[in-house]
Amino acid sequence: MKSAKTEVVVVGAGPGGYTAAFYGADKGKAVTLVEQDKRLGGVCLNYGCIPSKALLHATKLIREAEESKIRGISYGKPQINLEKLKDWKNSILERLSKGLTTLGKTRRVEVLYGRGHFEDSQTLRVETSEGQKFIQYEKAVIAVGSKPAVPKAFDLGNRRIMTSTEALELEEVSKDLLIVGGGYIGLELGTVYATLGSSVVLVEAMDSLLPGIDPDLVQYVRRYAESHFREVRLKTKVSEMATSGNQIKVTLEFEGKEKVDYYDQVLVAVGRVPNCQDLGLENTKVKTDDQGFIQVNEKQQTSDSAIYAIGDVTGGELLAHRASKQARIAIDVMTGEPSTSADIVVPAVVFTDPEVAWCGLSEAQAASMGIEVEVVKFPWSASGRALTLDRADGLTKLIVEPQTERLLGVGITGCGAGELISEGVLAIELGATAKDMAETIHPHPTLSETLMECAHLYYGQATHISKKAKIRK
Ligand code: FAD
């Protein structure tokens, strides 16, 4: 039985885990990083953010080429070589993952490939291909992430029923694809498959796509889905699935009525569950909530003083950059620095076409919390840059605290919204006011001007909008 000692053991090498391991090593800690997969990078790099964005980029080129007809530039019908597309996508994952391995090596982070299981609050057992190894640690960081939730009724062991993991493998682009779930994963992958040739039907149990996000930001994505998918059915539930020859028989429920449809493939994108099974948490003092996510305080500490937890496994917004930030907070706290996740601004981006991005307080949140806010919106049809890109389908909005004029939230929908939102994050983090945003010169012609003009509009003086808002000094 092999046993090793380390100062910090990190379980899981996703964007949370590898950031914690690298940052811990940078701060002088002896770190062991344990990963059950064959590659570093976690869901984000291998089965999530990176492969989905690579495919979204490739398929966007197809749509742009098609749309360029109206500008007098025509291309032939695209020839899609699925194998080459997959190879290109996989080469990016390979390159990034190799990069992480090198970055770990140069920092002297010990990487152990195997499945981690807590024996007690100071010992992790790792099942490796060479047998069991035991690590005695001073502090542990749990960063084991999450996996797709698959309701029992859909879990038929039929490869035609996919989660995002299989969908990103792109083994087949079939004729009829049903997507269950109108959240960001369903919409992003629906965009990819519809562009590659599938006839996509998307069903969502709630009464809107991207539930929880301000409807004015979602409207353009809804229009896109309605025109590029065969159908978008809201308030519709899938009650049953069954194998039927080469197809999946699906029973749908809408307003109390049942309907049976047949699909070649089904993508189930109804949420994610934490990877806490068989982790040995019962041998520690770590507590989980009723959905199984690990409970942490704003310092990423669990109820076991030796164990921290970060990223998807802690619930809340399941986002890679949030996991990485929490990693740095955990290591800072561990090394005696004041650090907290209270009040951090976590942006979110949906990489649909157009993109949707927001940060800070949303209009819907303000309403539900009874917080008085002023909301100002700048339509991209008034942006010269948006028109040169032929992308007037956008909107920039600011949520402002009336008494102080402080920016509380920013929402953007439009092409490249994911890149633009960082300005909003910085503004909120720095406590900027609408005046600060309005007085800051933004280069012309850029989409970033929509933020400045939106702030101008707050004072009733936007150059490219004649509608006057309440004039402020
Ligand atoms: P993970 O990335 O899930 O990594 C956890 C790691 O722990 C895994 O490698 C796993 O193998 C390992 N592990 C689990 N159990 C054990 C164990 N017992 N022992 C050892 N290792 C273990 N987020 C964004 O911010 N932007 C996006 O554009 C985006 N797109 C996405 C698209 C898709 C299709 C999906 C599915 C997700 C997307 N996400 C996106 C979410 C993002 O991938 C996650 O929020 C992020 O990966 C969470 O990081 P993490 O470090 O908490 O865990």
Short mmCIF file of C-alpha atoms and ligand atoms in Angstrom, two decimals:
data_model
loop_
_atom_site.label_atom_id
_atom_site.label_comp_id
_atom_site.label_asym_id
_atom_site.label_seq_id
_atom_site.Cartn_x
_atom_site.Cartn_y
_atom_site.Cartn_z
CA MET A 1 0.00 0.00 0.00
CA LYS A 2 1.60 3.24 -1.17
CA SER A 3 1.13 6.41 0.88
CA ALA A 4 2.34 9.91 0.07
CA LYS A 5 2.19 13.22 1.90
CA THR A 6 1.31 16.57 0.42
CA GLU A 7 0.29 19.99 1.64
CA VAL A 8 -2.64 20.42 -0.73
CA VAL A 9 -4.53 17.78 -2.66
CA VAL A 10 -6.92 18.95 -5.36
CA VAL A 11 -9.52 16.45 -6.56
CA GLY A 12 -10.63 17.09 -10.13
CA ALA A 13 -8.68 18.91 -12.85
CA GLY A 14 -11.32 21.12 -14.48
CA PRO A 15 -11.00 24.92 -14.64
CA GLY A 16 -11.58 25.02 -10.88
CA GLY A 17 -9.18 22.22 -9.96
CA TYR A 18 -6.26 23.03 -12.24
CA THR A 19 -6.45 26.72 -11.33
CA ALA A 20 -6.35 25.82 -7.62
CA ALA A 21 -3.43 23.44 -8.18
CA PHE A 22 -1.40 25.90 -10.28
CA TYR A 23 -2.14 28.90 -8.05
CA GLY A 24 -1.38 26.85 -4.92
CA ALA A 25 1.97 25.82 -6.42
CA ASP A 26 2.68 29.45 -7.43
CA LYS A 27 2.16 30.35 -3.78
CA GLY A 28 4.74 27.79 -2.68
CA LYS A 29 2.53 24.87 -1.69
CA ALA A 30 3.33 21.23 -2.46
CA VAL A 31 0.31 20.25 -4.53
CA THR A 32 -1.04 16.94 -5.83
CA LEU A 33 -3.75 17.12 -8.49
CA VAL A 34 -5.94 14.02 -8.87
CA GLU A 35 -7.94 13.46 -12.05
CA GLN A 36 -9.95 10.39 -13.05
CA ASP A 37 -10.10 11.26 -16.75
CA LYS A 38 -7.23 10.58 -19.14
CA ARG A 39 -6.82 14.28 -19.80
CA LEU A 40 -6.64 17.44 -17.72
CA GLY A 41 -9.15 20.25 -18.32
CA GLY A 42 -12.39 18.81 -16.95
CA VAL A 43 -15.78 19.23 -18.56
CA CYS A 44 -15.01 22.73 -19.78
CA LEU A 45 -12.05 21.80 -21.94
CA ASN A 46 -13.03 18.28 -22.95
CA TYR A 47 -16.83 18.10 -23.04
CA GLY A 48 -18.18 21.62 -22.62
CA CYS A 49 -17.07 25.21 -23.25
CA ILE A 50 -14.23 24.57 -25.69
CA PRO A 51 -15.67 21.90 -28.03
CA SER A 52 -19.04 23.68 -28.12
CA LYS A 53 -17.47 27.03 -28.96
CA ALA A 54 -15.26 25.45 -31.64
CA LEU A 55 -18.33 23.92 -33.31
CA LEU A 56 -20.33 27.13 -32.92
CA HIS A 57 -17.53 29.03 -34.65
CA ALA A 58 -17.33 26.55 -37.53
CA THR A 59 -21.08 26.50 -38.08
CA LYS A 60 -21.35 30.28 -37.84
CA LEU A 61 -19.13 30.47 -40.92
CA ILE A 62 -21.70 28.41 -42.81
CA ARG A 63 -24.50 30.80 -41.86
CA GLU A 64 -22.43 33.90 -42.64
CA ALA A 65 -21.52 32.54 -46.06
CA GLU A 66 -25.17 31.80 -46.77
CA GLU A 67 -26.28 35.26 -45.56
CA SER A 68 -23.65 37.06 -47.62
CA LYS A 69 -25.82 36.48 -50.73
CA ILE A 70 -27.72 39.64 -49.90
CA ARG A 71 -24.44 41.58 -50.04
CA GLY A 72 -23.76 40.31 -53.54
CA ILE A 73 -21.31 37.62 -52.51
CA SER A 74 -22.39 34.04 -53.16
CA TYR A 75 -20.69 30.79 -52.32
CA GLY A 76 -21.69 27.29 -53.32
CA LYS A 77 -23.46 24.87 -50.99
CA PRO A 78 -21.06 23.96 -48.17
CA GLN A 79 -19.43 20.54 -48.34
CA ILE A 80 -19.27 19.29 -44.76
CA ASN A 81 -16.67 16.68 -43.95
CA LEU A 82 -17.75 15.60 -40.47
CA GLU A 83 -14.55 13.64 -39.81
CA LYS A 84 -12.37 16.66 -40.60
CA LEU A 85 -14.56 18.92 -38.50
CA LYS A 86 -14.24 16.50 -35.58
CA ASP A 87 -10.47 16.20 -36.06
CA TRP A 88 -10.10 19.98 -36.05
CA LYS A 89 -12.22 20.30 -32.90
CA ASN A 90 -10.33 17.47 -31.18
CA SER A 91 -6.97 18.98 -32.12
CA ILE A 92 -7.88 22.09 -30.12
CA LEU A 93 -8.77 20.00 -27.06
CA GLU A 94 -5.54 18.02 -27.43
CA ARG A 95 -3.45 21.16 -27.71
CA LEU A 96 -5.05 22.86 -24.71
CA SER A 97 -4.87 19.75 -22.57
CA LYS A 98 -1.20 19.18 -23.41
CA GLY A 99 -0.61 22.82 -22.52
CA LEU A 100 -2.12 22.22 -19.07
CA THR A 101 0.10 19.18 -18.53
CA THR A 102 3.16 21.29 -19.33
CA LEU A 103 1.98 24.15 -17.12
CA GLY A 104 1.52 21.67 -14.25
CA LYS A 105 4.97 20.16 -14.78
CA THR A 106 6.77 23.51 -14.83
CA ARG A 107 5.11 24.35 -11.51
CA ARG A 108 6.04 20.94 -10.05
CA VAL A 109 2.43 20.02 -9.44
CA GLU A 110 2.23 16.27 -9.00
CA VAL A 111 -0.53 14.92 -11.23
CA LEU A 112 -2.05 11.59 -10.28
CA TYR A 113 -4.47 9.99 -12.72
CA GLY A 114 -7.16 8.03 -10.89
CA ARG A 115 -10.41 8.30 -9.00
CA GLY A 116 -10.28 9.99 -5.60
CA HIS A 117 -12.25 8.83 -2.57
CA PHE A 118 -12.01 10.35 0.93
CA GLU A 119 -11.05 7.80 3.59
CA ASP A 120 -11.23 10.47 6.30
CA SER A 121 -10.67 14.23 6.66
CA GLN A 122 -6.90 13.93 6.06
CA THR A 123 -6.63 10.98 3.67
CA LEU A 124 -7.58 10.55 0.02
CA ARG A 125 -7.50 7.11 -1.55
CA VAL A 126 -6.86 7.16 -5.29
CA GLU A 127 -7.76 4.24 -7.54
CA THR A 128 -5.11 4.36 -10.27
CA SER A 129 -4.34 1.96 -13.12
CA GLU A 130 -1.42 0.77 -10.96
CA GLY A 131 -3.55 0.12 -7.89
CA GLN A 132 -4.57 2.11 -4.84
CA LYS A 133 -2.56 5.06 -3.60
CA PHE A 134 -3.16 6.96 -0.36
CA ILE A 135 -2.45 10.65 0.01
CA GLN A 136 -2.12 12.25 3.45
CA TYR A 137 -2.85 15.94 3.01
CA GLU A 138 -3.06 19.06 5.14
CA LYS A 139 -5.81 20.68 3.03
CA ALA A 140 -7.99 19.35 0.25
CA VAL A 141 -9.88 21.18 -2.49
CA ILE A 142 -12.83 19.31 -3.96
CA ALA A 143 -13.31 20.34 -7.58
CA VAL A 144 -15.05 17.29 -9.02
CA GLY A 145 -17.60 19.25 -11.05
CA SER A 146 -20.90 18.05 -12.39
CA LYS A 147 -22.40 15.76 -15.02
CA PRO A 148 -25.55 15.89 -17.15
CA ALA A 149 -28.79 15.07 -15.37
CA VAL A 150 -30.66 12.30 -17.17
CA PRO A 151 -34.13 11.57 -15.77
CA LYS A 152 -34.73 7.82 -15.28
CA ALA A 153 -37.50 7.78 -17.91
CA PHE A 154 -34.96 8.86 -20.58
CA ASP A 155 -32.12 6.58 -19.52
CA LEU A 156 -32.75 3.72 -21.96
CA GLY A 157 -29.13 2.91 -22.75
CA ASN A 158 -29.86 3.87 -26.36
CA ARG A 159 -27.01 5.82 -28.01
CA ARG A 160 -29.58 7.85 -29.93
CA ILE A 161 -30.46 9.54 -26.66
CA MET A 162 -27.54 11.87 -26.06
CA THR A 163 -26.35 14.25 -23.40
CA SER A 164 -24.15 17.22 -24.33
CA THR A 165 -21.11 14.95 -23.97
CA GLU A 166 -22.18 12.62 -26.80
CA ALA A 167 -23.66 15.46 -28.86
CA LEU A 168 -20.25 17.18 -28.89
CA GLU A 169 -18.65 13.97 -30.20
CA LEU A 170 -20.62 14.64 -33.41
CA GLU A 171 -20.83 10.94 -34.31
CA GLU A 172 -23.88 11.53 -36.46
CA VAL A 173 -25.94 14.47 -37.64
CA SER A 174 -29.31 12.86 -38.12
CA LYS A 175 -32.38 14.18 -39.91
CA ASP A 176 -34.72 14.67 -36.97
CA LEU A 177 -33.32 15.85 -33.68
CA LEU A 178 -35.33 16.57 -30.56
CA ILE A 179 -33.72 18.78 -27.95
CA VAL A 180 -35.19 18.55 -24.47
CA GLY A 181 -34.40 21.76 -22.58
CA GLY A 182 -34.32 25.39 -23.72
CA GLY A 183 -31.39 26.43 -21.54
CA TYR A 184 -28.04 27.51 -22.95
CA ILE A 185 -26.73 24.01 -23.68
CA GLY A 186 -29.85 23.04 -25.65
CA LEU A 187 -29.79 26.29 -27.60
CA GLU A 188 -26.06 26.26 -28.36
CA LEU A 189 -26.03 22.65 -29.52
CA GLY A 190 -29.33 23.13 -31.35
CA THR A 191 -27.64 25.95 -33.28
CA VAL A 192 -24.75 23.65 -34.23
CA TYR A 193 -26.90 20.70 -35.30
CA ALA A 194 -29.47 22.84 -37.17
CA THR A 195 -26.67 24.50 -39.17
CA LEU A 196 -25.12 21.11 -39.97
CA GLY A 197 -28.45 19.96 -41.39
CA SER A 198 -30.62 18.47 -38.64
CA SER A 199 -34.26 19.41 -38.46
CA VAL A 200 -34.39 20.50 -34.83
CA VAL A 201 -37.42 20.52 -32.54
CA LEU A 202 -36.75 22.07 -29.14
CA VAL A 203 -39.08 21.58 -26.19
CA GLU A 204 -38.95 23.52 -22.95
CA ALA A 205 -41.13 22.91 -19.90
CA MET A 206 -41.15 26.58 -18.84
CA ASP A 207 -42.89 29.38 -20.72
CA SER A 208 -39.70 30.92 -22.14
CA LEU A 209 -36.32 30.00 -23.54
CA LEU A 210 -33.33 30.66 -21.28
CA PRO A 211 -35.63 30.78 -18.24
CA GLY A 212 -34.60 33.35 -15.64
CA ILE A 213 -32.91 35.73 -18.09
CA ASP A 214 -34.52 39.11 -18.84
CA PRO A 215 -36.98 38.51 -21.73
CA ASP A 216 -35.79 41.55 -23.71
CA LEU A 217 -32.33 39.97 -23.89
CA VAL A 218 -33.75 36.61 -24.92
CA GLN A 219 -36.06 37.90 -27.67
CA TYR A 220 -33.45 37.83 -30.48
CA VAL A 221 -32.34 34.30 -29.59
CA ARG A 222 -35.97 33.19 -29.52
CA ARG A 223 -36.44 34.66 -33.00
CA TYR A 224 -33.31 32.89 -34.22
CA ALA A 225 -34.46 29.56 -32.80
CA GLU A 226 -37.95 29.98 -34.23
CA SER A 227 -36.60 30.66 -37.71
CA HIS A 228 -33.73 28.14 -37.80
CA PHE A 229 -35.23 25.23 -35.86
CA ARG A 230 -38.22 23.34 -37.22
CA GLU A 231 -40.15 24.11 -34.07
CA VAL A 232 -39.81 25.56 -30.60
CA ARG A 233 -42.43 24.29 -28.17
CA LEU A 234 -42.69 26.02 -24.81
CA LYS A 235 -44.63 24.73 -21.78
CA THR A 236 -44.08 21.25 -23.19
CA LYS A 237 -42.83 18.29 -21.18
CA VAL A 238 -41.41 14.99 -22.31
CA SER A 239 -43.10 12.31 -20.21
CA GLU A 240 -41.78 9.18 -21.84
CA MET A 241 -39.23 7.86 -24.30
CA ALA A 242 -38.98 4.40 -25.84
CA THR A 243 -36.84 2.77 -28.51
CA SER A 244 -38.75 2.25 -31.74
CA GLY A 245 -36.59 0.59 -34.41
CA ASN A 246 -33.95 3.13 -35.42
CA GLN A 247 -35.86 5.93 -33.79
CA ILE A 248 -36.90 7.21 -30.41
CA LYS A 249 -40.61 7.36 -29.69
CA VAL A 250 -41.26 10.42 -27.55
CA THR A 251 -44.43 11.24 -25.63
CA LEU A 252 -44.89 14.98 -25.18
CA GLU A 253 -47.32 16.73 -22.85
CA PHE A 254 -48.71 20.15 -23.70
CA GLU A 255 -51.62 21.79 -21.90
CA GLY A 256 -52.85 18.48 -20.55
CA LYS A 257 -52.78 16.77 -23.98
CA GLU A 258 -50.39 14.02 -25.05
CA LYS A 259 -48.67 13.79 -28.42
CA VAL A 260 -46.37 11.08 -29.74
CA ASP A 261 -43.47 11.95 -32.09
CA TYR A 262 -40.55 9.98 -33.53
CA TYR A 263 -36.99 11.28 -33.74
CA ASP A 264 -33.67 9.92 -35.03
CA GLN A 265 -31.77 11.47 -32.12
CA VAL A 266 -32.66 13.14 -28.83
CA LEU A 267 -30.45 15.51 -26.88
CA VAL A 268 -31.32 15.70 -23.19
CA ALA A 269 -30.19 19.06 -21.78
CA VAL A 270 -32.26 19.47 -18.64
CA GLY A 271 -29.60 20.40 -16.09
CA ARG A 272 -26.59 19.01 -14.28
CA VAL A 273 -25.97 17.11 -11.06
CA PRO A 274 -22.89 17.19 -8.81
CA ASN A 275 -20.25 14.43 -9.01
CA CYS A 276 -20.47 13.52 -5.33
CA GLN A 277 -21.28 9.84 -5.69
CA ASP A 278 -18.71 7.49 -4.22
CA LEU A 279 -16.48 10.38 -3.19
CA GLY A 280 -16.42 9.25 0.44
CA LEU A 281 -17.89 12.50 1.75
CA GLU A 282 -19.61 10.48 4.49
CA ASN A 283 -16.10 9.85 5.91
CA THR A 284 -15.56 13.60 6.31
CA LYS A 285 -17.59 16.41 7.87
CA VAL A 286 -18.48 17.88 4.46
CA LYS A 287 -22.20 18.58 4.13
CA THR A 288 -24.30 18.64 0.98
CA ASP A 289 -27.61 20.35 0.25
CA ASP A 290 -30.81 18.53 -0.72
CA GLN A 291 -29.70 18.40 -4.37
CA GLY A 292 -26.34 16.91 -3.43
CA PHE A 293 -24.20 20.03 -4.04
CA ILE A 294 -21.47 20.66 -1.45
CA GLN A 295 -22.28 23.46 0.97
CA VAL A 296 -19.58 26.14 1.27
CA ASN A 297 -19.28 29.57 2.84
CA GLU A 298 -18.05 32.67 1.01
CA LYS A 299 -14.46 31.53 1.65
CA GLN A 300 -15.12 28.22 -0.16
CA GLN A 301 -14.76 26.38 3.15
CA THR A 302 -16.93 23.30 3.72
CA SER A 303 -18.09 22.21 7.15
CA ASP A 304 -14.85 20.18 7.40
CA SER A 305 -12.02 22.53 8.40
CA ALA A 306 -9.49 20.65 6.22
CA ILE A 307 -11.60 20.68 3.08
CA TYR A 308 -12.55 23.40 0.60
CA ALA A 309 -14.88 23.00 -2.37
CA ILE A 310 -15.10 25.01 -5.59
CA GLY A 311 -16.82 25.10 -8.95
CA ASP A 312 -19.84 23.18 -10.23
CA VAL A 313 -19.87 20.78 -7.27
CA THR A 314 -20.87 23.72 -5.04
CA GLY A 315 -23.98 24.52 -7.12
CA GLY A 316 -25.19 28.01 -8.05
CA GLU A 317 -24.08 29.27 -11.44
CA LEU A 318 -22.28 26.39 -13.14
CA LEU A 319 -19.68 28.37 -15.05
CA ALA A 320 -16.01 27.78 -15.73
CA HIS A 321 -14.79 31.29 -14.86
CA ARG A 322 -16.68 31.17 -11.57
CA ALA A 323 -14.93 27.87 -10.73
CA SER A 324 -11.52 29.44 -11.51
CA LYS A 325 -12.26 32.48 -9.36
CA GLN A 326 -13.39 30.30 -6.48
CA ALA A 327 -10.15 28.33 -6.86
CA ARG A 328 -8.09 31.46 -6.26
CA ILE A 329 -10.32 32.43 -3.30
CA ALA A 330 -9.87 28.97 -1.70
CA ILE A 331 -6.08 29.09 -2.07
CA ASP A 332 -5.90 32.69 -0.80
CA VAL A 333 -7.95 31.79 2.27
CA MET A 334 -5.83 28.66 2.82
CA THR A 335 -2.65 30.75 2.71
CA GLY A 336 -4.03 33.28 5.18
CA GLU A 337 -5.05 36.06 2.81
CA PRO A 338 -8.36 37.87 3.10
CA SER A 339 -10.48 36.74 0.19
CA THR A 340 -14.17 36.14 -0.27
CA SER A 341 -16.68 35.32 -2.96
CA ALA A 342 -19.27 37.62 -1.36
CA ASP A 343 -20.25 40.34 -3.83
CA ILE A 344 -18.12 39.09 -6.72
CA VAL A 345 -19.64 39.88 -10.10
CA VAL A 346 -19.99 36.71 -12.17
CA PRO A 347 -20.77 37.34 -15.83
CA ALA A 348 -22.68 34.76 -17.84
CA VAL A 349 -22.67 34.31 -21.60
CA VAL A 350 -24.86 32.23 -23.86
CA PHE A 351 -22.99 31.67 -27.12
CA THR A 352 -26.04 31.50 -29.33
CA ASP A 353 -26.53 33.64 -32.43
CA PRO A 354 -26.77 36.40 -31.32
CA GLU A 355 -24.98 35.95 -28.02
CA VAL A 356 -26.59 36.91 -24.73
CA ALA A 357 -24.46 38.20 -21.85
CA TRP A 358 -25.23 39.76 -18.53
CA CYS A 359 -23.64 40.57 -15.19
CA GLY A 360 -24.65 42.00 -11.85
CA LEU A 361 -28.31 42.57 -11.07
CA SER A 362 -30.85 41.76 -13.76
CA GLU A 363 -34.10 43.63 -14.21
CA ALA A 364 -36.07 40.51 -13.25
CA GLN A 365 -33.99 40.02 -10.09
CA ALA A 366 -34.45 43.66 -9.10
CA ALA A 367 -38.22 43.30 -9.52
CA SER A 368 -38.42 40.06 -7.55
CA MET A 369 -36.24 41.48 -4.75
CA GLY A 370 -38.17 44.76 -4.65
CA ILE A 371 -35.05 46.79 -5.45
CA GLU A 372 -35.82 50.10 -7.11
CA VAL A 373 -33.77 50.49 -10.29
CA GLU A 374 -33.78 52.53 -13.46
CA VAL A 375 -33.35 50.65 -16.71
CA VAL A 376 -32.07 52.16 -19.92
CA LYS A 377 -31.81 50.31 -23.23
CA PHE A 378 -29.91 51.10 -26.41
CA PRO A 379 -31.05 49.21 -29.53
CA TRP A 380 -28.28 48.13 -31.86
CA SER A 381 -30.27 49.37 -34.86
CA ALA A 382 -28.85 52.78 -33.83
CA SER A 383 -25.24 51.51 -33.88
CA GLY A 384 -23.24 52.17 -37.05
CA ARG A 385 -20.90 49.31 -36.26
CA ALA A 386 -23.78 46.87 -35.82
CA LEU A 387 -25.09 47.88 -39.26
CA THR A 388 -21.69 47.42 -40.93
CA LEU A 389 -21.72 43.91 -39.51
CA ASP A 390 -25.32 43.47 -40.67
CA ARG A 391 -26.19 42.68 -37.07
CA ALA A 392 -28.80 45.13 -35.85
CA ASP A 393 -30.31 42.29 -33.82
CA GLY A 394 -28.92 43.46 -30.53
CA LEU A 395 -29.61 45.45 -27.40
CA THR A 396 -27.49 46.92 -24.62
CA LYS A 397 -29.09 47.70 -21.29
CA LEU A 398 -27.92 49.23 -18.04
CA ILE A 399 -29.52 48.70 -14.65
CA VAL A 400 -28.84 51.79 -12.54
CA GLU A 401 -29.33 52.60 -8.85
CA PRO A 402 -31.44 55.81 -8.96
CA GLN A 403 -30.05 57.60 -5.88
CA THR A 404 -26.36 57.05 -6.64
CA GLU A 405 -26.46 56.43 -10.43
CA ARG A 406 -24.21 53.44 -9.73
CA LEU A 407 -24.30 50.66 -12.30
CA LEU A 408 -25.84 47.57 -10.73
CA GLY A 409 -26.23 45.41 -13.80
CA VAL A 410 -25.44 45.23 -17.50
CA GLY A 411 -27.14 43.08 -20.10
CA ILE A 412 -26.13 42.76 -23.73
CA THR A 413 -27.52 40.70 -26.53
CA GLY A 414 -25.93 40.83 -29.96
CA CYS A 415 -22.99 39.42 -31.89
CA GLY A 416 -19.89 39.44 -29.70
CA ALA A 417 -21.87 40.21 -26.53
CA GLY A 418 -19.64 37.72 -24.69
CA GLU A 419 -16.59 39.87 -25.40
CA LEU A 420 -18.37 43.13 -24.58
CA ILE A 421 -19.72 42.14 -21.17
CA SER A 422 -16.33 42.34 -19.44
CA GLU A 423 -16.55 46.13 -19.55
CA GLY A 424 -19.77 45.86 -17.55
CA VAL A 425 -18.13 43.49 -15.05
CA LEU A 426 -15.22 45.88 -14.53
CA ALA A 427 -17.56 48.86 -14.23
CA ILE A 428 -19.65 47.18 -11.54
CA GLU A 429 -16.59 45.84 -9.70
CA LEU A 430 -15.11 49.35 -9.62
CA GLY A 431 -18.39 50.89 -8.46
CA ALA A 432 -18.68 52.96 -11.64
CA THR A 433 -21.68 55.20 -12.23
CA ALA A 434 -23.62 55.72 -15.44
CA LYS A 435 -21.77 59.05 -15.65
CA ASP A 436 -18.39 57.24 -15.61
CA MET A 437 -19.57 55.04 -18.46
CA ALA A 438 -20.97 58.02 -20.37
CA GLU A 439 -17.79 60.12 -19.96
CA THR A 440 -15.44 57.33 -21.06
CA ILE A 441 -14.48 57.59 -24.72
CA HIS A 442 -15.24 54.41 -26.65
CA PRO A 443 -13.58 53.91 -30.04
CA HIS A 444 -15.68 54.42 -33.18
CA PRO A 445 -17.03 52.44 -34.90
CA THR A 446 -17.29 49.63 -32.36
CA LEU A 447 -20.07 47.75 -30.63
CA SER A 448 -18.61 48.90 -27.31
CA GLU A 449 -20.03 52.35 -28.11
CA THR A 450 -23.47 50.91 -27.36
CA LEU A 451 -22.48 50.84 -23.67
CA MET A 452 -21.43 54.49 -23.75
CA GLU A 453 -24.48 55.55 -25.75
CA CYS A 454 -26.72 53.61 -23.41
CA ALA A 455 -25.22 55.65 -20.55
CA HIS A 456 -25.71 58.84 -22.60
CA LEU A 457 -29.33 57.81 -23.05
CA TYR A 458 -29.66 57.55 -19.28
CA TYR A 459 -28.97 61.29 -19.20
CA GLY A 460 -31.32 61.88 -22.13
CA GLN A 461 -28.55 62.82 -24.56
CA ALA A 462 -27.63 59.88 -26.78
CA THR A 463 -26.35 61.21 -30.11
CA HIS A 464 -27.86 58.45 -32.21
CA ILE A 465 -31.25 58.17 -30.48
CA SER A 466 -33.78 60.97 -30.58
CA LYS A 467 -35.95 59.51 -27.82
CA LYS A 468 -35.26 61.53 -24.70
CA ALA A 469 -35.04 59.88 -21.35
CA LYS A 470 -35.41 61.89 -18.15
CA ILE A 471 -32.67 64.53 -18.29
CA ARG A 472 -30.25 64.28 -15.41
CA LYS A 473 -27.41 66.62 -14.53
P1 FAD B 1 -15.36 20.17 -14.16
O1 FAD B 1 -14.92 20.93 -15.32
O2 FAD B 1 -16.60 19.37 -14.25
O3 FAD B 1 -14.16 19.21 -13.78
C1 FAD B 1 -14.26 18.26 -12.77
C2 FAD B 1 -13.21 17.21 -12.99
O4 FAD B 1 -13.21 16.34 -11.86
C3 FAD B 1 -13.47 16.33 -14.20
O5 FAD B 1 -12.33 16.32 -15.02
C4 FAD B 1 -13.75 14.95 -13.61
O6 FAD B 1 -13.26 13.91 -14.42
C5 FAD B 1 -12.99 15.02 -12.30
N1 FAD B 1 -13.50 14.12 -11.26
C6 FAD B 1 -14.80 13.92 -10.91
N2 FAD B 1 -14.85 13.04 -9.86
C7 FAD B 1 -13.57 12.71 -9.57
C8 FAD B 1 -12.98 11.87 -8.61
N3 FAD B 1 -13.72 11.22 -7.70
N4 FAD B 1 -11.64 11.74 -8.60
C9 FAD B 1 -10.88 12.40 -9.52
N5 FAD B 1 -11.38 13.22 -10.45
C10 FAD B 1 -12.71 13.38 -10.47
N6 FAD B 1 -19.11 27.32 -18.77
C11 FAD B 1 -18.69 28.55 -19.14
O7 FAD B 1 -18.27 29.33 -18.28
N7 FAD B 1 -18.74 28.95 -20.45
C12 FAD B 1 -19.21 28.14 -21.42
O8 FAD B 1 -19.25 28.53 -22.60
C13 FAD B 1 -19.66 26.84 -21.07
N8 FAD B 1 -20.12 26.00 -22.01
C14 FAD B 1 -20.50 24.74 -21.64
C15 FAD B 1 -20.99 23.89 -22.62
C16 FAD B 1 -21.39 22.61 -22.28
C17 FAD B 1 -21.92 21.69 -23.35
C18 FAD B 1 -21.29 22.17 -20.93
C19 FAD B 1 -21.68 20.77 -20.53
C20 FAD B 1 -20.80 23.01 -19.95
C21 FAD B 1 -20.41 24.31 -20.29
N9 FAD B 1 -19.96 25.20 -19.33
C22 FAD B 1 -19.57 26.46 -19.70
C23 FAD B 1 -19.89 24.85 -17.90
C24 FAD B 1 -18.45 24.50 -17.52
O9 FAD B 1 -17.99 23.45 -18.32
C25 FAD B 1 -18.39 24.12 -16.04
O10 FAD B 1 -18.97 25.16 -15.27
C26 FAD B 1 -16.96 23.92 -15.60
O11 FAD B 1 -16.33 22.91 -16.34
C27 FAD B 1 -16.91 23.58 -14.11
O12 FAD B 1 -15.59 23.44 -13.72
P2 FAD B 1 -15.20 22.55 -12.46
O13 FAD B 1 -13.73 22.72 -12.30
O14 FAD B 1 -16.07 22.85 -11.32
O15 FAD B 1 -15.53 21.05 -12.85
#
